[in-house]
Structures are given as structure tokens and as C-alpha cells.
XYZ file of C-alpha atoms in Angstrom:
382
model
C -19.250 1.619 23.006
C -15.633 2.920 23.141
C -13.753 3.598 26.348
C -10.950 6.075 25.544
C -9.780 6.723 29.129
C -6.711 4.074 28.668
C -3.932 4.238 26.347
C -5.534 1.299 24.257
C -8.757 1.627 22.836
C -11.585 -0.690 24.549
C -14.735 -2.094 23.089
C -17.498 -2.879 25.221
C -20.925 -4.784 24.593
C -23.492 -6.802 26.229
C -23.450 -10.667 25.619
C -25.761 -13.077 27.615
C -26.679 -10.589 29.917
C -22.975 -9.762 30.860
C -20.850 -6.664 30.033
C -18.008 -7.779 27.945
C -14.724 -5.865 27.171
C -11.913 -6.046 25.040
C -9.064 -4.263 23.351
C -9.548 -2.710 19.976
C -6.833 -4.128 17.664
C -5.996 -2.559 14.165
C -2.733 -2.149 12.515
C -3.926 0.396 10.196
C -5.429 3.091 12.525
C -9.009 2.003 11.578
C -11.461 3.846 13.976
C -13.582 1.351 16.251
C -17.253 1.315 15.771
C -19.483 3.287 18.366
C -21.772 0.359 19.288
C -21.059 -3.459 19.060
C -23.709 -6.182 18.941
C -23.341 -9.800 18.974
C -24.389 -11.581 15.367
C -24.399 -15.136 13.946
C -24.845 -17.262 10.826
C -28.515 -16.199 10.764
C -27.587 -12.659 9.756
C -28.368 -11.536 6.083
C -26.010 -9.403 3.996
C -28.773 -6.838 3.419
C -29.133 -6.307 7.392
C -25.415 -6.197 7.722
C -25.037 -3.573 5.303
C -27.854 -1.406 6.995
C -26.470 -2.142 10.360
C -22.809 -1.340 9.210
C -23.936 2.182 7.367
C -25.493 2.997 10.967
C -22.032 2.744 12.630
C -22.790 -0.671 14.306
C -19.936 -3.297 14.783
C -21.113 -6.688 14.156
C -19.281 -9.180 16.611
C -19.412 -12.568 14.829
C -20.117 -15.837 16.697
C -20.679 -18.143 13.978
C -19.138 -20.261 11.434
C -15.683 -18.754 10.242
C -16.369 -19.558 6.754
C -19.778 -18.411 6.899
C -18.206 -14.842 7.962
C -16.153 -14.893 4.925
C -19.202 -15.574 2.846
C -21.147 -12.717 4.575
C -18.241 -10.256 3.523
C -18.407 -11.436 0.098
C -22.214 -11.092 -0.222
C -21.741 -7.710 1.479
C -19.454 -6.570 -1.204
C -21.724 -7.690 -3.965
C -24.393 -5.765 -2.556
C -22.489 -2.661 -1.797
C -21.077 -2.677 -5.679
C -24.607 -2.901 -6.972
C -25.544 0.157 -4.943
C -22.927 2.357 -6.387
C -23.817 5.145 -8.557
C -23.180 4.780 -12.225
C -23.840 8.056 -13.917
C -21.220 8.935 -16.321
C -18.528 11.652 -14.932
C -15.470 13.156 -16.501
C -12.021 10.922 -15.991
C -11.082 12.908 -12.785
C -14.313 12.657 -11.221
C -14.878 9.245 -12.173
C -11.349 8.555 -10.547
C -12.711 10.062 -6.990
C -15.885 8.378 -7.201
C -14.197 5.081 -7.649
C -12.103 6.030 -4.434
C -14.943 6.983 -2.474
C -16.692 3.863 -3.457
C -13.857 1.780 -2.303
C -13.470 3.863 0.745
C -17.349 3.017 1.654
C -16.924 -0.637 0.965
C -13.823 -0.646 3.156
C -15.827 1.065 5.876
C -18.945 -1.076 5.729
C -17.228 -4.568 5.443
C -14.955 -3.093 8.330
C -17.992 -3.423 10.551
C -17.858 -7.636 10.723
C -15.621 -8.076 13.712
C -14.301 -11.237 15.585
C -12.905 -11.597 19.015
C -9.209 -12.993 19.499
C -7.878 -14.467 22.652
C -4.511 -14.352 24.310
C -2.141 -15.566 21.723
C -4.427 -14.893 18.736
C -6.739 -17.691 19.535
C -9.804 -17.254 17.008
C -12.461 -19.338 18.774
C -14.832 -19.860 15.563
C -15.942 -23.084 14.139
C -13.448 -24.022 11.153
C -11.353 -21.112 11.759
C -7.791 -21.474 10.741
C -4.737 -20.933 12.690
C -3.814 -17.310 12.840
C -1.103 -16.673 15.378
C 2.067 -16.594 13.270
C 0.494 -14.071 11.013
C -1.174 -12.063 13.549
C 2.415 -11.701 15.452
C 4.333 -10.662 12.360
C 1.683 -7.388 12.241
C 0.808 -6.888 15.794
C 3.260 -8.357 18.164
C 2.143 -10.291 21.031
C -1.272 -10.393 22.195
C -1.689 -11.265 26.129
C -5.387 -10.140 26.593
C -8.755 -10.456 24.777
C -9.107 -8.261 21.706
C -11.453 -7.281 18.727
C -10.556 -6.826 15.141
C -12.170 -6.510 11.848
C -12.457 -9.592 9.877
C -11.768 -7.687 6.766
C -8.253 -6.566 8.290
C -7.675 -10.091 9.855
C -7.957 -11.567 6.070
C -5.515 -8.927 4.856
C -3.055 -9.921 7.485
C -3.594 -13.573 6.668
C -3.113 -12.774 2.698
C 0.137 -10.678 3.586
C 1.577 -13.499 5.699
C 1.000 -15.752 2.634
C 3.026 -13.473 0.267
C 5.616 -13.074 2.826
C 6.098 -16.585 3.123
C 6.061 -17.430 -0.574
C 7.613 -14.260 -2.038
C 6.859 -12.748 -5.526
C 8.975 -13.661 -8.367
C 10.793 -10.724 -9.867
C 11.987 -11.578 -13.262
C 14.380 -8.520 -13.434
C 16.048 -9.739 -10.408
C 16.151 -13.301 -10.995
C 15.198 -13.832 -7.402
C 11.900 -13.489 -4.967
C 10.784 -10.292 -2.859
C 8.959 -10.648 0.334
C 6.520 -8.111 0.990
C 5.640 -7.444 4.738
C 2.088 -6.396 5.753
C 1.288 -2.684 4.921
C 4.159 -2.422 2.568
C 3.315 -1.850 -1.228
C 4.181 -4.980 -3.058
C 5.950 -4.905 -6.508
C 3.401 -7.082 -8.392
C 4.180 -4.998 -11.586
C 7.036 -5.544 -13.953
C 7.117 -2.656 -16.112
C 8.884 0.109 -13.562
C 11.382 -2.642 -12.677
C 12.448 -3.681 -16.033
C 13.237 -0.090 -16.786
C 15.498 0.085 -13.831
C 17.099 -3.178 -14.719
C 17.893 -2.309 -18.429
C 18.766 1.611 -18.092
C 22.195 2.124 -18.770
C 24.138 2.628 -15.685
C 26.356 5.718 -15.042
C 29.873 5.209 -13.317
C 28.471 4.862 -9.945
C 29.986 3.621 -6.425
C 27.151 4.856 -4.460
C 23.508 4.732 -5.058
C 20.478 6.079 -2.925
C 17.161 4.541 -3.309
C 14.516 6.978 -1.789
C 11.320 5.744 -0.553
C 12.595 2.011 -0.889
C 9.340 -0.067 0.232
C 10.117 -3.558 -0.008
C 13.916 -2.743 -0.932
C 13.302 -4.041 -4.572
C 14.764 -1.383 -6.612
C 17.992 -1.249 -4.231
C 18.134 -5.043 -4.958
C 18.067 -4.592 -8.707
C 20.826 -2.000 -8.510
C 23.033 -4.127 -6.411
C 22.342 -7.125 -8.412
C 23.663 -4.882 -11.477
C 27.067 -4.390 -9.527
C 26.771 -1.069 -7.816
C 28.910 -1.555 -4.861
C 26.724 0.168 -2.185
C 23.381 1.381 -1.708
C 21.679 3.331 0.918
C 17.886 2.812 0.960
C 15.536 5.250 2.851
C 11.957 4.919 3.785
C 9.650 6.964 6.268
C 7.762 4.026 7.361
C 8.830 1.502 9.998
C 7.221 -1.283 8.119
C 9.030 -0.588 4.950
C 12.499 -0.539 6.765
C 11.978 -3.760 8.282
C 10.611 -5.138 4.980
C 13.704 -3.981 2.786
C 16.217 -4.839 5.347
C 14.639 -8.492 5.401
C 14.789 -8.776 1.606
C 18.166 -7.277 1.400
C 19.527 -9.775 4.005
C 17.759 -12.680 2.369
C 19.410 -11.762 -0.848
C 22.953 -11.677 0.418
C 23.376 -7.806 0.238
C 23.450 -7.087 3.900
C 27.142 -5.895 3.460
C 26.400 -3.579 0.900
C 23.105 -2.136 1.653
C 22.103 0.034 4.179
C 18.464 0.833 5.143
C 17.452 3.785 7.430
C 14.278 5.279 8.675
C 14.302 8.678 7.053
C 12.256 11.029 5.018
C 13.452 11.311 1.388
C 17.311 11.779 1.410
C 19.962 10.398 3.500
C 22.925 12.728 4.351
C 25.724 12.763 1.800
C 25.896 12.522 -2.147
C 25.596 9.660 -4.347
C 26.463 8.719 -8.016
C 22.875 7.589 -8.827
C 19.859 8.485 -6.967
C 16.712 6.347 -7.867
C 13.179 7.215 -6.677
C 9.613 5.561 -7.022
C 7.198 7.763 -5.522
C 3.575 7.107 -5.235
C 2.499 7.825 -8.512
C -1.241 9.415 -7.914
C -1.716 12.656 -6.315
C -4.346 12.338 -3.482
C -4.816 11.629 0.280
C -3.682 8.088 1.521
C -6.204 6.694 3.694
C -3.887 3.394 4.703
C -0.321 2.300 4.979
C -0.778 0.640 1.537
C -2.406 3.781 0.166
C 0.810 5.617 0.828
C 2.423 3.663 -1.977
C -0.250 4.904 -4.481
C -1.094 8.296 -3.358
C 0.984 11.162 -3.162
C -0.633 14.075 -1.084
C -0.442 17.334 -2.958
C 2.480 15.811 -5.034
C 4.535 16.318 -1.870
C 7.267 13.368 -2.369
C 7.693 14.170 -6.043
C 8.204 18.111 -5.414
C 10.448 16.909 -2.535
C 12.473 14.476 -4.573
C 13.287 16.968 -7.390
C 13.686 20.054 -4.911
C 16.357 18.026 -3.133
C 18.159 16.423 -5.591
C 20.629 18.788 -6.507
C 21.968 18.779 -3.220
C 22.571 14.991 -3.117
C 24.231 14.311 -6.547
C 27.871 14.151 -7.099
C 29.374 16.030 -9.653
C 28.631 13.741 -12.593
C 25.636 12.110 -10.660
C 22.527 10.974 -12.249
C 18.684 11.169 -10.733
C 16.140 8.515 -11.825
C 12.686 9.108 -11.316
C 9.819 6.416 -12.155
C 6.565 7.898 -12.894
C 3.401 6.975 -14.536
C 1.242 9.341 -16.865
C -1.831 7.986 -15.643
C -2.456 11.166 -13.345
C -1.996 13.499 -16.658
C -4.359 11.364 -18.639
C -6.907 11.572 -15.757
C -6.676 15.265 -15.399
C -5.571 14.704 -11.804
C -1.835 16.372 -12.537
C -0.770 19.236 -14.584
C 1.287 17.863 -17.733
C 3.793 20.497 -17.073
C 4.525 20.008 -13.484
C 7.545 17.899 -13.669
C 9.327 19.731 -16.289
C 8.541 23.070 -14.249
C 9.505 21.479 -10.864
C 12.874 20.381 -12.365
C 13.422 23.607 -14.016
C 12.847 25.148 -10.589
C 15.134 23.083 -8.768
C 18.071 23.791 -11.328
C 17.830 20.217 -13.029
C 18.350 19.274 -16.653
C 16.173 16.538 -17.877
C 18.897 14.087 -19.803
C 16.688 11.348 -20.992
C 13.391 9.305 -20.709
C 12.679 5.710 -21.295
C 9.170 4.557 -21.478
C 7.352 1.190 -21.171
C 3.776 0.307 -21.518
C 1.908 -0.602 -18.500
C 1.892 -4.137 -17.339
C -1.284 -3.581 -15.457
C -4.003 -5.910 -15.793
C -7.617 -5.038 -15.232
C -9.231 -7.339 -12.276
C -12.331 -5.590 -11.268
C -15.485 -7.477 -10.983
C -17.614 -5.151 -12.942
C -16.880 -2.734 -16.223
C -14.530 0.165 -15.413
C -15.525 3.403 -17.212
C -11.705 4.314 -16.920
C -10.477 1.200 -18.757
C -9.599 2.712 -21.996
C -7.570 5.291 -20.163
C -5.725 2.726 -17.848
C -5.043 0.640 -20.969
C -2.967 3.612 -22.488
C -0.804 4.095 -19.234
C 2.584 4.714 -19.795
C 5.655 4.396 -17.246
C 8.622 6.407 -17.734
C 11.992 6.478 -16.215
C 12.995 10.072 -16.144
C 16.796 10.821 -15.889
C 18.198 14.036 -14.335
C 21.261 15.996 -14.086
C 22.659 19.212 -12.971
C 23.294 21.903 -15.949
C 27.101 21.980 -15.259
C 27.505 18.188 -15.944
C 28.222 16.950 -19.292
C 25.826 14.927 -21.109
C 25.657 11.316 -20.274
């Protein structure tokens, strides 16, 4: 059961005739289970799915690798139980999101207990302290965390340690946990290859890992101010820009959309798909009510210099799926007093990695990524 009387959420359960308590640990705001029971290596995936569907948390006391195998077996069963009735593209997309949310909720029911200093006392368990400290800070008491979230923390630690090679940059970007990783090359290449306007200052709106700011700096723009509303992204972008040697030419601030002032070039890579984000990573993909897209276009004229350009990176997948009005971009630009100066497009570099056939695969294969260039009507054509 959950004790909400203190600032930290506390889980309680009974084990070997003793009442036990531990802090609920989550970096993603996941809700704790209402009830917790202790389980071990003899738990079947079918039974685990049934109990998880009832809202029961399964506190694992068996072998660590067996717990990972249990998650994989549960995932296969959840996949098989998903409905396959043919739907229109927009409805199919929403169904896939619902299926993923259900899968995440059920898999999140498998829990492990951590001791002070992030000690995971399970057979064959890896060392997790460094990865956990990067995400959670220090841990001085007993805590319980979803094994699925812990696996994400460990995976993110490896990406943060090794980095992702960015050909357009000729260097590596090191994503932090909860910050959308630049694993695609299509939109990065567009920014790396588009003709630059005369620019002394650029803004990178919604910087994430800082990869676009780094590309602009590598192309010779003297100064870049990057913004993001998420603290994790701000820390990640600062880390990457410092690592690349751009600390003196780059400023990263926590801000919603635009910083104060004007720039010769304003670049924005907003979430591409209209929808409600359900996690920090989702916020890099889904834009609730097209709010960031609309806000960027509406405010852009107030932050461009007299000869400045605005660059907007966007996918046409939402239009192809029927999730966004094809005329929304042009209408919003016109309403803001902007003129579309140009568009550069690239075929999507996305690769299908699903474990089962995707009814939307044909549509996804036709996705195009565009870099839209905007100016104000009083400007000459660039």
C-alpha cells in the first residue's frame, strides 16, 4: 500500500511476517502500485501479467537475470494479446500508443529493492550505483524502483558513457537519461548542409542534447544561445557543448521557447507528432495540441533581426497519418506575419525495429523531413 503522509511516497508490504517499508523511487513520475507482494524465480509470465493488470506490484527476490527474462516473456504475451482489427491510419497510430502505454504499465509492476548507495542485492546483479547516481542523485535509505525503469537508467548510462557518433558533426553527442537522443541523421544533415545566412548570433529553441547548437557552432556561427524547458536537457546540452569545446561561444538556459533579444538565425526542432506526452522522452516526440509548433511560429517575428531567418525542422508523418491539418503550418506562419522563404527536404532515415508487422510501415516509409525557412515580409529574399 502507499503512504502519502510524507513528502516522499512510501511503499509498504509484508515479508516473512514483518511489515516492511521503503521509498518509492522514480525519475519519470510513475505512480506506485497500490499493493505489493514478494515474488521470486517460480513466478510465471502469465501470472505476472494477470497480477500486474490488477494493479499489484511484484517485488522481485530471485535472480536478476531471471527477472529480466520475466520482463521479456511478459512483453511477448502482452504483444500477442493486442488487438489486430484493421483501423484507419490515425486510429491505428493511437491504438499503438495505447498498446505501448499498457505494456509499459504492466512491465512496470516488476519491482526491485535498492539499499543505501544503490545496492541491488540480487543474485548476478550488476553494479548500478554510478548509473543511478546520474539520474536519482544520492540514496541514503531503502528504496523500491521499477525494474523496467532501472533497465532504462542502465541503458542510458551506457549511451551517456560511449556517446552517439554524429556524422554531420564529426564528433559524438552524449545523451543523458530522459533526453531525446539524436539517433537519426536526416534532420541533422539538413541543418549541416543548408546555406547559412550572415549570422553572428543564433538561437536553438528546444535544444535537447545540444546537437543542433553544436552543428551551428561547428559551421562557424560565433555565438549560440540554446534553450530548453527541461532541467535534464539543459544539463545535457551544457555537458555536450563543454565537451566539444564550445563553452565560451554557447549559452544554455532553462526557458520556454525564446530567450530575450533577437538573433540572425533561429532554429527549432519541436516534437514532430501532435499528442500528449506521458514521459520525459515522450516530450521529445509529442507536442500537445501543436503548442510548441504554434508558439514558435507566433513568437518568431519578435526574435528575428531585420535580416534574420527562422529554420523549422518538421516531419510530414502526422499529415500522412491524418493527425495534423496539412495547411496548419502555412496558416500559422501567415497569421504570425511570416513568409516561407524556402524548404529543403530529406527522405526519412528511420528504420523499422518492431518485433511484429506494423500496419503503418508503408506510411512510415514515405515520411519526409523538411527544413522550412521563414522570414518577415519586409526582408529581401535570401
